[in-house]
PDB file of C-alpha atoms and ligand atoms in Angstrom:
ATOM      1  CA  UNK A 218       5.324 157.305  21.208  1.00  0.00           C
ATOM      2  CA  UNK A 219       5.379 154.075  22.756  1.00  0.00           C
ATOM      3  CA  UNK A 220       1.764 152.843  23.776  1.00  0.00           C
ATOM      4  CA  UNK A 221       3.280 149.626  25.510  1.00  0.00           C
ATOM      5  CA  UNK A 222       2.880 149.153  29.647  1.00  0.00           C
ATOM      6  CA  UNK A 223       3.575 146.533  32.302  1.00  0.00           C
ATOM      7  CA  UNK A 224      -0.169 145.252  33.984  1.00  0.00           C
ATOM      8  CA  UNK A 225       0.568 143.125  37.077  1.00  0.00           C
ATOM      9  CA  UNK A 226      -2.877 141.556  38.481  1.00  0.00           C
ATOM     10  CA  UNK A 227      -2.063 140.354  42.461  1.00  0.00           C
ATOM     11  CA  UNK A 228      -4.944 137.722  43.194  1.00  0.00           C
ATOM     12  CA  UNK A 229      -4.971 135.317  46.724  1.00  0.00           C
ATOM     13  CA  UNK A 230      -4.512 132.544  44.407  1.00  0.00           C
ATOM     14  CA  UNK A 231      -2.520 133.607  41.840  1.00  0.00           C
ATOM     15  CA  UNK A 232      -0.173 136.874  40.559  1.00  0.00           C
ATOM     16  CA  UNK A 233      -0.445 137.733  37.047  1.00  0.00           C
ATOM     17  CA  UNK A 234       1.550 139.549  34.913  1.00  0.00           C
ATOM     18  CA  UNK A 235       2.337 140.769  31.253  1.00  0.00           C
ATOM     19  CA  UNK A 236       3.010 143.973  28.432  1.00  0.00           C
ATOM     20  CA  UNK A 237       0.149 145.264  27.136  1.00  0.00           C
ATOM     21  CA  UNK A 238      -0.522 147.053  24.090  1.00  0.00           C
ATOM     22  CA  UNK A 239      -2.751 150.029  25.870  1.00  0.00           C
ATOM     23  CA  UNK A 240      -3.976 151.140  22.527  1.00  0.00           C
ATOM     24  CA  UNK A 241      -5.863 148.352  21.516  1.00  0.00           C
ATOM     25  CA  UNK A 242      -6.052 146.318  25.101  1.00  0.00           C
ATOM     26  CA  UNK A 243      -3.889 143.605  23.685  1.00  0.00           C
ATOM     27  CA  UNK A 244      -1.285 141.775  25.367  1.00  0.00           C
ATOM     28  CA  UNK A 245       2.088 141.630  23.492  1.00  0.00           C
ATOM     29  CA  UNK A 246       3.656 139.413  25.727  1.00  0.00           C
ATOM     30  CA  UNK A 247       2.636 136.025  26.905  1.00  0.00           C
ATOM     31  CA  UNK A 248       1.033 136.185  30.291  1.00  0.00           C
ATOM     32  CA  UNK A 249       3.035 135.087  33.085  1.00  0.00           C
ATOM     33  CA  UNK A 250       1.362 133.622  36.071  1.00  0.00           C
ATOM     34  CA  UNK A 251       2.747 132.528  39.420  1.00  0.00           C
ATOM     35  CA  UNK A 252       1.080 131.268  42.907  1.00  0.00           C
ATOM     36  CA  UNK A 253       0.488 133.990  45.850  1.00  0.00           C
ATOM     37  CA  UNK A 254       2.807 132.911  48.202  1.00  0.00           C
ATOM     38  CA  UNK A 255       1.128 131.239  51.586  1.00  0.00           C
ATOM     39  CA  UNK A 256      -0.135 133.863  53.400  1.00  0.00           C
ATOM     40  CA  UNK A 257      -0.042 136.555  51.143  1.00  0.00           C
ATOM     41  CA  UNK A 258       2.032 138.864  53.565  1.00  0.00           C
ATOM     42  CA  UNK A 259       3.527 141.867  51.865  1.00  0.00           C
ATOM     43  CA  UNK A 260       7.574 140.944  51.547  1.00  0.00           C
ATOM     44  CA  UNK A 261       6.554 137.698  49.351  1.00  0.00           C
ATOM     45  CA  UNK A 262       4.275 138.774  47.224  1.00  0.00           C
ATOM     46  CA  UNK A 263       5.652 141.729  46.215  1.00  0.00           C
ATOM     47  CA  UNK A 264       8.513 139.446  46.022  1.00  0.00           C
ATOM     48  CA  UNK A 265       6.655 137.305  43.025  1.00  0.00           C
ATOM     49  CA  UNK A 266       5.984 140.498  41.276  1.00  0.00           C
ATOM     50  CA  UNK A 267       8.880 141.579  41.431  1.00  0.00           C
ATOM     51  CA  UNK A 268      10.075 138.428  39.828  1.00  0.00           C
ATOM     52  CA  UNK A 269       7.334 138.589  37.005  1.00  0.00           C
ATOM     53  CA  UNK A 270       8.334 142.607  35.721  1.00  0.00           C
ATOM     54  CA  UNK A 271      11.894 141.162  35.356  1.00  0.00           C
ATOM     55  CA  UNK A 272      11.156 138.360  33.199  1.00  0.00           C
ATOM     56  CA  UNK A 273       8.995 140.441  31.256  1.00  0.00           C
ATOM     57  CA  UNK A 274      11.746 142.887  31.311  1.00  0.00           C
ATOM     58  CA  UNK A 275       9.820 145.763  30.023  1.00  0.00           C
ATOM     59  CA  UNK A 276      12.467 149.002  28.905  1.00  0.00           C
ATOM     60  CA  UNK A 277      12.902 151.691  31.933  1.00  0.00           C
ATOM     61  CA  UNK A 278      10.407 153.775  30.753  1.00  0.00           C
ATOM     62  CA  UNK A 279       7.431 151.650  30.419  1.00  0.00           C
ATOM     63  CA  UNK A 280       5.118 152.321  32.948  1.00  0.00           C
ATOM     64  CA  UNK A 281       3.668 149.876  35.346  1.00  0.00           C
ATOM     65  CA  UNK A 282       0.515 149.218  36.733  1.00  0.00           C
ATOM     66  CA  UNK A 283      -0.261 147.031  39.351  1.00  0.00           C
ATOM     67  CA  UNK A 284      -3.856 146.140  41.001  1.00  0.00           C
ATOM     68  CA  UNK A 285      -4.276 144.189  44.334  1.00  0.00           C
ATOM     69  CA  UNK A 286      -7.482 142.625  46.281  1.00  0.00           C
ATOM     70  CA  UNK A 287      -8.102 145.609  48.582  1.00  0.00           C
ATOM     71  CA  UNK A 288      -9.379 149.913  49.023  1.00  0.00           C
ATOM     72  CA  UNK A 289      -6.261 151.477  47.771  1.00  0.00           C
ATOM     73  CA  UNK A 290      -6.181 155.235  48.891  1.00  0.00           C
ATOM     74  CA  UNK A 291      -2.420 157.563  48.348  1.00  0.00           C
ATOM     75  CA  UNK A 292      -1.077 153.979  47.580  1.00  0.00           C
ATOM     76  CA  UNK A 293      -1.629 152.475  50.820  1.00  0.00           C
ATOM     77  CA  UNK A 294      -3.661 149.294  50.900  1.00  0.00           C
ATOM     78  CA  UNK A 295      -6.887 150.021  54.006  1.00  0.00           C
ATOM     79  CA  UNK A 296      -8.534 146.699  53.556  1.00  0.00           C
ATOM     80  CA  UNK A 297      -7.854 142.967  53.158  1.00  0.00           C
ATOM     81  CA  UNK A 298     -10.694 140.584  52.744  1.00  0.00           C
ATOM     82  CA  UNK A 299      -9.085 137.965  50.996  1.00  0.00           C
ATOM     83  CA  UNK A 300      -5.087 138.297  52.056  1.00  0.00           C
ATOM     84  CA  UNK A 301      -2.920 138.818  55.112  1.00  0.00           C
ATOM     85  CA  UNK A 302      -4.320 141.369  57.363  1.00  0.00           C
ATOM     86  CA  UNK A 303      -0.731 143.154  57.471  1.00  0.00           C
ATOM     87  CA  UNK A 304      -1.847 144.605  54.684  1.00  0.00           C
ATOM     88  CA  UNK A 305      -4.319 147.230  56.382  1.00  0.00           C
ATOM     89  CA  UNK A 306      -2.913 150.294  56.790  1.00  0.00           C
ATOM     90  CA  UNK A 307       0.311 149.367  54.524  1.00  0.00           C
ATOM     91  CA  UNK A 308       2.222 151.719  52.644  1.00  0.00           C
ATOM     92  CA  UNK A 309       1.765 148.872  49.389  1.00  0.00           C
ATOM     93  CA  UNK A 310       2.662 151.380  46.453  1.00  0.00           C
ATOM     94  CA  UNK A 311       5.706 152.662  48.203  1.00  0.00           C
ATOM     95  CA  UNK A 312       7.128 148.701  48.973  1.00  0.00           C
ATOM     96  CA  UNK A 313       6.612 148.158  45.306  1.00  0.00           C
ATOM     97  CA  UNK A 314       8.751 151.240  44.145  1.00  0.00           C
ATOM     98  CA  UNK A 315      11.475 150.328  46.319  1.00  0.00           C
ATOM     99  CA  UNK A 316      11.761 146.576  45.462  1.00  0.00           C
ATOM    100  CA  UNK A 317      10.788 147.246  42.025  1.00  0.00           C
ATOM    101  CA  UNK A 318      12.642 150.157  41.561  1.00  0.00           C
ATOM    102  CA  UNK A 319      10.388 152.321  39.576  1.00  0.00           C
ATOM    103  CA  UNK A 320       7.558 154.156  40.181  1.00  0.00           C
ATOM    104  CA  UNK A 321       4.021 151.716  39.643  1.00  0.00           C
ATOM    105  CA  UNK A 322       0.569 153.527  39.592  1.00  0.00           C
ATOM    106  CA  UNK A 323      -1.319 151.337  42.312  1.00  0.00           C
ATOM    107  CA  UNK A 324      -4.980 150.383  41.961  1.00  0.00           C
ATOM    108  CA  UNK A 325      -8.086 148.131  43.435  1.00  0.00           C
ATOM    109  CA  UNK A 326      -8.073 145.392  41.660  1.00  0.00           C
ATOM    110  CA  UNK A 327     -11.480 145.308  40.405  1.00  0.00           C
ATOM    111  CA  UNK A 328     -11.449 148.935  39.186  1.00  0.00           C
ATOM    112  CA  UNK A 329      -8.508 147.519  37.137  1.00  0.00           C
ATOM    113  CA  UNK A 330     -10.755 145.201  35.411  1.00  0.00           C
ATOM    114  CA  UNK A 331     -14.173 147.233  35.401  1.00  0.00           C
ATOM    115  CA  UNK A 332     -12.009 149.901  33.544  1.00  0.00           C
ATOM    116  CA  UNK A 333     -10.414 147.240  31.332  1.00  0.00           C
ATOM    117  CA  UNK A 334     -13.999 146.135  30.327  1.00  0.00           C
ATOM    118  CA  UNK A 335     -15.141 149.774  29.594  1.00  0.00           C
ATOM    119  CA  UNK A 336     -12.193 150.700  27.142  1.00  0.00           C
ATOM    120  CA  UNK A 337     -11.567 147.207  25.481  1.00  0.00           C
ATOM    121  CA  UNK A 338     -14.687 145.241  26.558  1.00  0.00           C
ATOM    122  CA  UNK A 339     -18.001 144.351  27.453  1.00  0.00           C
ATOM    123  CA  UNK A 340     -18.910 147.952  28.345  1.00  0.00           C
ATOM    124  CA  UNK A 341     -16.804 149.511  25.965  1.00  0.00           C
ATOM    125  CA  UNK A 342     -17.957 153.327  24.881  1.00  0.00           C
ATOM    126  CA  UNK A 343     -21.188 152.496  27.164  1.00  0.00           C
ATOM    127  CA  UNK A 344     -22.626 155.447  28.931  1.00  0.00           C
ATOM    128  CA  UNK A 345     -24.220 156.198  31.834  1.00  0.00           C
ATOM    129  CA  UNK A 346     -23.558 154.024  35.057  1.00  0.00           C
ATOM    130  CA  UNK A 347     -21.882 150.606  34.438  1.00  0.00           C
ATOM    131  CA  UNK A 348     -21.439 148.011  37.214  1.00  0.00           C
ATOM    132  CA  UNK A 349     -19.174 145.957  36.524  1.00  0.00           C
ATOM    133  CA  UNK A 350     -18.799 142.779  39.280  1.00  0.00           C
ATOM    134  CA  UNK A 351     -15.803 140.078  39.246  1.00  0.00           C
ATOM    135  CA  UNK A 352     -17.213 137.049  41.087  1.00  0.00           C
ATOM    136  CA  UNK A 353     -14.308 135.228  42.085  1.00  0.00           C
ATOM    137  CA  UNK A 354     -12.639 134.718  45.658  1.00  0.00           C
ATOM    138  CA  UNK A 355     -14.390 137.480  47.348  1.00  0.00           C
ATOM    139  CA  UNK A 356     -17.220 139.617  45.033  1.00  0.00           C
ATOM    140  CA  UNK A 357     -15.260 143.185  43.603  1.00  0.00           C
ATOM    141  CA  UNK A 358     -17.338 146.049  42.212  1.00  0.00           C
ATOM    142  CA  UNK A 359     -16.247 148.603  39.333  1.00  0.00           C
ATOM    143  CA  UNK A 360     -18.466 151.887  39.465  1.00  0.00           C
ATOM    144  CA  UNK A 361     -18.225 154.118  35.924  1.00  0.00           C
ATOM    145  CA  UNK A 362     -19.543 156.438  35.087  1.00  0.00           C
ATOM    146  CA  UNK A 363     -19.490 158.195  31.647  1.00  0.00           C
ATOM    147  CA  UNK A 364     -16.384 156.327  31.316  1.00  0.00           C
ATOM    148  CA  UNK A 365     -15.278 158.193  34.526  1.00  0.00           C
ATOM    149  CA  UNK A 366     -14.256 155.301  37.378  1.00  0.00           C
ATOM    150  CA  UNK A 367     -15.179 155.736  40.609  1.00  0.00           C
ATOM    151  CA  UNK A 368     -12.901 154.126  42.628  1.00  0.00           C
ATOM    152  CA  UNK A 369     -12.957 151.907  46.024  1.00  0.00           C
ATOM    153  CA  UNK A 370     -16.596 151.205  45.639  1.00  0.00           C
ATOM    154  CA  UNK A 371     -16.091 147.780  47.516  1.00  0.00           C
ATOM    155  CA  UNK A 372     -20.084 146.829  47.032  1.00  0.00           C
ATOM    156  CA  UNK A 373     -19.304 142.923  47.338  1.00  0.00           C
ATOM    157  CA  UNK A 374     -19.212 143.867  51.107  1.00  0.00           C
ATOM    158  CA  UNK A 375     -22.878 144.802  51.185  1.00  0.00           C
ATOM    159  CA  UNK A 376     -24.468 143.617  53.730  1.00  0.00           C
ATOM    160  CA  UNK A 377     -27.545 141.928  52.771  1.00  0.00           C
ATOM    161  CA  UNK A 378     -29.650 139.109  55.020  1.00  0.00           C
ATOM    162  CA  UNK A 379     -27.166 140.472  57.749  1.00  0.00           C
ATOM    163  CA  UNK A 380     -24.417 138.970  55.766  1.00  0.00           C
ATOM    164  CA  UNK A 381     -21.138 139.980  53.827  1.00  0.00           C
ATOM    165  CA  UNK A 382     -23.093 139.496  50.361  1.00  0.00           C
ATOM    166  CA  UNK A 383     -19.350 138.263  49.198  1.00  0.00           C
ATOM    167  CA  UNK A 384     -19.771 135.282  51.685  1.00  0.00           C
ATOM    168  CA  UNK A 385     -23.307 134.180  50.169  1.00  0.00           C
ATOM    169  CA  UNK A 386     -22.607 135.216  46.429  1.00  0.00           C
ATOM    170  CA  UNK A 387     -18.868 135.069  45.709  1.00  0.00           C
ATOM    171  CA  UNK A 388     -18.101 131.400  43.277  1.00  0.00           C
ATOM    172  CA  UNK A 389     -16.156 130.540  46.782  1.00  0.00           C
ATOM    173  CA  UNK A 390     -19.199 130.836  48.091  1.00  0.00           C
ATOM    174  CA  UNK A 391     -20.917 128.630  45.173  1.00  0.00           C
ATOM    175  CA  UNK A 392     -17.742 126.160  45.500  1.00  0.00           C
ATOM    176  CA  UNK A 393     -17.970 126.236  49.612  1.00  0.00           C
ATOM    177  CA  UNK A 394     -21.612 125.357  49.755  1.00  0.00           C
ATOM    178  CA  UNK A 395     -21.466 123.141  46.705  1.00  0.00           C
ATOM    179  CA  UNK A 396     -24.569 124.764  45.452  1.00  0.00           C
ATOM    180  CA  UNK A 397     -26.292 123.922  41.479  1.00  0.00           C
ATOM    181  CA  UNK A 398     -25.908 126.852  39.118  1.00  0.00           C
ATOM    182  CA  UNK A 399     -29.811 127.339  40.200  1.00  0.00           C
ATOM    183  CA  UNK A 400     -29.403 127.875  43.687  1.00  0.00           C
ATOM    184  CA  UNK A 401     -26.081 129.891  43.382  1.00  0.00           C
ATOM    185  CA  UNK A 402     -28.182 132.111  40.858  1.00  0.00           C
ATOM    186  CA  UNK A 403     -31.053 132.784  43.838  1.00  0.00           C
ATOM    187  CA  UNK A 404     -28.069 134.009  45.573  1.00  0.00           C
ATOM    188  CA  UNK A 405     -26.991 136.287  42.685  1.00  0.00           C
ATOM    189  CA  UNK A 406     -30.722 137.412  42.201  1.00  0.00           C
ATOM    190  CA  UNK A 407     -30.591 138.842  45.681  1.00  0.00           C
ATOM    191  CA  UNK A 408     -26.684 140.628  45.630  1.00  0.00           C
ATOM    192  CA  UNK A 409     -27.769 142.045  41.786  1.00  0.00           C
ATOM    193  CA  UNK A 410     -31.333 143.023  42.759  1.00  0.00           C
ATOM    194  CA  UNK A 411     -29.978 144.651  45.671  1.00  0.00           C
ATOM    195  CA  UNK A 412     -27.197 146.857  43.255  1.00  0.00           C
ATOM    196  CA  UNK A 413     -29.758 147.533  41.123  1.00  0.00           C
ATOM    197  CA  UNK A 414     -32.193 148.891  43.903  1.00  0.00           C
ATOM    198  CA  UNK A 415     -29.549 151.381  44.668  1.00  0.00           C
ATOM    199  CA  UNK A 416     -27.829 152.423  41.891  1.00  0.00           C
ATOM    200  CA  UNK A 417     -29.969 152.033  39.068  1.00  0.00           C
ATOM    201  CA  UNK A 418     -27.203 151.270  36.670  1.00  0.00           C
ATOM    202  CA  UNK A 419     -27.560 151.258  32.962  1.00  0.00           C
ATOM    203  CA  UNK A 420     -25.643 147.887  32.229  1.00  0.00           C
ATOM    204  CA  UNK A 421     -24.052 145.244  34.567  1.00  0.00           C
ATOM    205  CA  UNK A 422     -20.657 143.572  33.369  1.00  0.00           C
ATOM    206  CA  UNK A 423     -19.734 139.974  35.463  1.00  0.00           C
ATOM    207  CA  UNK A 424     -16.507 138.928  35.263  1.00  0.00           C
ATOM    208  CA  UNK A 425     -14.202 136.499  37.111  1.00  0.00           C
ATOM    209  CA  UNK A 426     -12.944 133.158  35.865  1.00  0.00           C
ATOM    210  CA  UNK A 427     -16.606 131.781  36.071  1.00  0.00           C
ATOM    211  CA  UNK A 428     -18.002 134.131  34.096  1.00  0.00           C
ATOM    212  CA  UNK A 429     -16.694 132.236  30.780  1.00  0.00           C
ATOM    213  CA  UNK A 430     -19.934 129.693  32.419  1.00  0.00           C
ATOM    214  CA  UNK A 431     -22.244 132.510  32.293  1.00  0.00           C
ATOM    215  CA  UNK A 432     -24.968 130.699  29.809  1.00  0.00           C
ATOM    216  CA  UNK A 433     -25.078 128.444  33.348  1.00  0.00           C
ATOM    217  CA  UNK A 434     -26.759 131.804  35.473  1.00  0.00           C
ATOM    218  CA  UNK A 435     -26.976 134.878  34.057  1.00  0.00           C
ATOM    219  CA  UNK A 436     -30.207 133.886  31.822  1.00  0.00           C
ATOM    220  CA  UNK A 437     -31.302 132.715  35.626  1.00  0.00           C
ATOM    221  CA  UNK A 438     -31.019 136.418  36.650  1.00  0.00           C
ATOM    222  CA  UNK A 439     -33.870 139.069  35.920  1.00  0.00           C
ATOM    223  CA  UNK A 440     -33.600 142.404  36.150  1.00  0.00           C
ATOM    224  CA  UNK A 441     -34.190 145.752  34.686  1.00  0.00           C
ATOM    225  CA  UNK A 442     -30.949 146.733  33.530  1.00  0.00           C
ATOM    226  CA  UNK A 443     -29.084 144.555  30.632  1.00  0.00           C
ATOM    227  CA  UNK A 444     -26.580 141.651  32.590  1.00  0.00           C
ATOM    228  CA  UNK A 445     -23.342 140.299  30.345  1.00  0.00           C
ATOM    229  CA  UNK A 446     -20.617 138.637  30.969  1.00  0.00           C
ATOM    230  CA  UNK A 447     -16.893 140.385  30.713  1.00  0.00           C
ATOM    231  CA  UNK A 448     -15.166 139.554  27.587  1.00  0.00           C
ATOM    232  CA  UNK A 449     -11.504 140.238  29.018  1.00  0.00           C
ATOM    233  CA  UNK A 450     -12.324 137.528  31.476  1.00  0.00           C
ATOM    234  CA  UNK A 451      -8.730 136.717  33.214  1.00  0.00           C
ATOM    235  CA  UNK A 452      -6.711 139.526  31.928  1.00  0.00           C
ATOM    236  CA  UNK A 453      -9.139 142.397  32.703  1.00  0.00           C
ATOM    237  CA  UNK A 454      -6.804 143.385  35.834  1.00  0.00           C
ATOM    238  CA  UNK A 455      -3.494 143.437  33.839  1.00  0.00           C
ATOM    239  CA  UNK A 456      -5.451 144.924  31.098  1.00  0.00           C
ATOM    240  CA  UNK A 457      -6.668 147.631  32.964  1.00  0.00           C
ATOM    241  CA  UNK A 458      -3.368 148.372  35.776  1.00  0.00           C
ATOM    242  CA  UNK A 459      -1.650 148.948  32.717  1.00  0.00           C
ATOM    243  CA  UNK A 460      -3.910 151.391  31.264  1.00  0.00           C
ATOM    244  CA  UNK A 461      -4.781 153.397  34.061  1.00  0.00           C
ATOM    245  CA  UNK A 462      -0.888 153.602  35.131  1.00  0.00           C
ATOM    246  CA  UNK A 463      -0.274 154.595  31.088  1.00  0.00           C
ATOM    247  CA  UNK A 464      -2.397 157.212  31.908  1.00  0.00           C
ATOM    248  CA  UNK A 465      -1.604 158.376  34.718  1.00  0.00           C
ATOM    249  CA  UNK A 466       0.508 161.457  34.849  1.00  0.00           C
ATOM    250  CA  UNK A 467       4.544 160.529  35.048  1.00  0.00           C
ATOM    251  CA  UNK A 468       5.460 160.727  38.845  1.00  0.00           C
ATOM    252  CA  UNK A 469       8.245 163.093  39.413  1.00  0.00           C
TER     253      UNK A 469
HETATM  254  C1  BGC B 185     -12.057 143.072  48.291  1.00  0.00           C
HETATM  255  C2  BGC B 185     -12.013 144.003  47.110  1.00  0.00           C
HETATM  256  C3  BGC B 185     -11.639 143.244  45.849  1.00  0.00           C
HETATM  257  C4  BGC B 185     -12.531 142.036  45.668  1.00  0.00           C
HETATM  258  C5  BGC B 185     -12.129 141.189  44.473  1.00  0.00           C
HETATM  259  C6  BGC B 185     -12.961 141.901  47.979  1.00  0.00           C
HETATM  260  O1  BGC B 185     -12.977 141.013  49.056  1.00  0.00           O
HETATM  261  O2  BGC B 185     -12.535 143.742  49.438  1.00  0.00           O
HETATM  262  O3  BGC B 185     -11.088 145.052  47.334  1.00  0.00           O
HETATM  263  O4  BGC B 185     -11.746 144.093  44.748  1.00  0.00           O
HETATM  264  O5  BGC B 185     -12.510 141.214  46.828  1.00  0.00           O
HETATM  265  O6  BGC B 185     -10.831 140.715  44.584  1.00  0.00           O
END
């Protein structure tokens, strides 16, 4: 039985793609990594991933996974912080099918990663309630529990201070206000005391490109629960599309 699947990571920077092993979390191809077209409307970027599955060319049936920057419910995409707004509402999964043409299983993606980190990663075989957090463009949130993912939790829209905590706490938000590692980590005190206040996790995972800094904040950070940094870093979303759409049942 083949244990290979296409992950394809859609980012409003960049669009990510590559075979992973979904046994042991290891890519077997090289990653392959393209810009989000301007605007990040729907025909173009599903365009660019469309363009990345065929170089990888995996075999017809490999499955494919592929996780995008927004609440994904029945494979429509409800939300877009960080893209074009003509994705609210958008029937996403099916677009994909048709240009790809193959069925995809369709995911948030930071539940892509958080999932990622608990089979391969930082929070691998962890129990209880793991947060996992990718601070990147906007601020995504992972809930799982038991292993079990909870999806569409979409906490880096808190609102804390009568603000969109992803505004104050996201590493835009760091790069926006130019702010020290010190006063970005006051920032992150409040967003990951605030988490903690209401969910009482057992572990929190950070992840996002800045997290391979994280000797920079995290020591800055106290709180109850243990806080490390994601060890899949960049390829947690391919990691984890392809091993939630691996699986997934077969669609019909
Ligand atoms: C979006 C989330 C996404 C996160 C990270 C947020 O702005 O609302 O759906 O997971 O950014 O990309």
């Amino acid at each position: 039985m083949t244990t290979l699947a296409v992950g394809v990571d859609i980012g409003g920077t960049g669009i990510k793609g590559a075979i992973v092993d979904v046994a042991s979390g290891e890519l077997t191809t090289d990653r392959i990594k393209k810009a989000t077209p301007e605007g990040g409307k729907p025909h173009d970027i599903v365009a660019v991933a469309k363009s990345i599955v065929e170089e990888l060319a995996p075999a017809a049936d490999v499955p494919v996974g592929v996780c995008f920057p927004a609440i994904v419910r029945d494979g429509k995409t409800m939300s877009a912080a960080n893209v074009s707004k003509k994705w609210i509402g958008f029937e996403a999964e099916a677009l994909f099918e048709k240009e790809l043409g193959r069925s995809i299983h369709f995911v948030n993606d930071a539940d892509a990663a958080g999932f990622a980190e608990q089979q391969f990663g930082a929070a691998k075989g962890k129990d209880g309630l793991v947060v996992v957090t990718t601070l990147g463009t906007g601020i995504g949130t992972a809930l799982i529990n038991d292993g079990v993912l909870i999806v569409n939790s979409e906490l880096g829209h808190l609102e804390i201070d009568g603000h969109d905590a992803e505004t104050k706490a996201s590493f835009a938000a760091k790069e926006r206000d130019d702010l020290s590692w010190k006063h970005w980590a006051k920032r992150l005190q409040k967003y990951y005391s605030t988490l903690e206040a209401l969910l009482s996790p057992e572990l929190f995972v950070v992840g996002g490109g800045v997290s391979k800094h994280h000797e920079e904040f995290l020591p800055l950070l106290d709180l109850q629960a243990p806080i490390i940094p994601a060890t899949l870093r960049n390829n947690a979303g391919i990691i984890g599309a392809a091993t939630l759409a691996a699986q997934s049942k077969p669609q019909a």
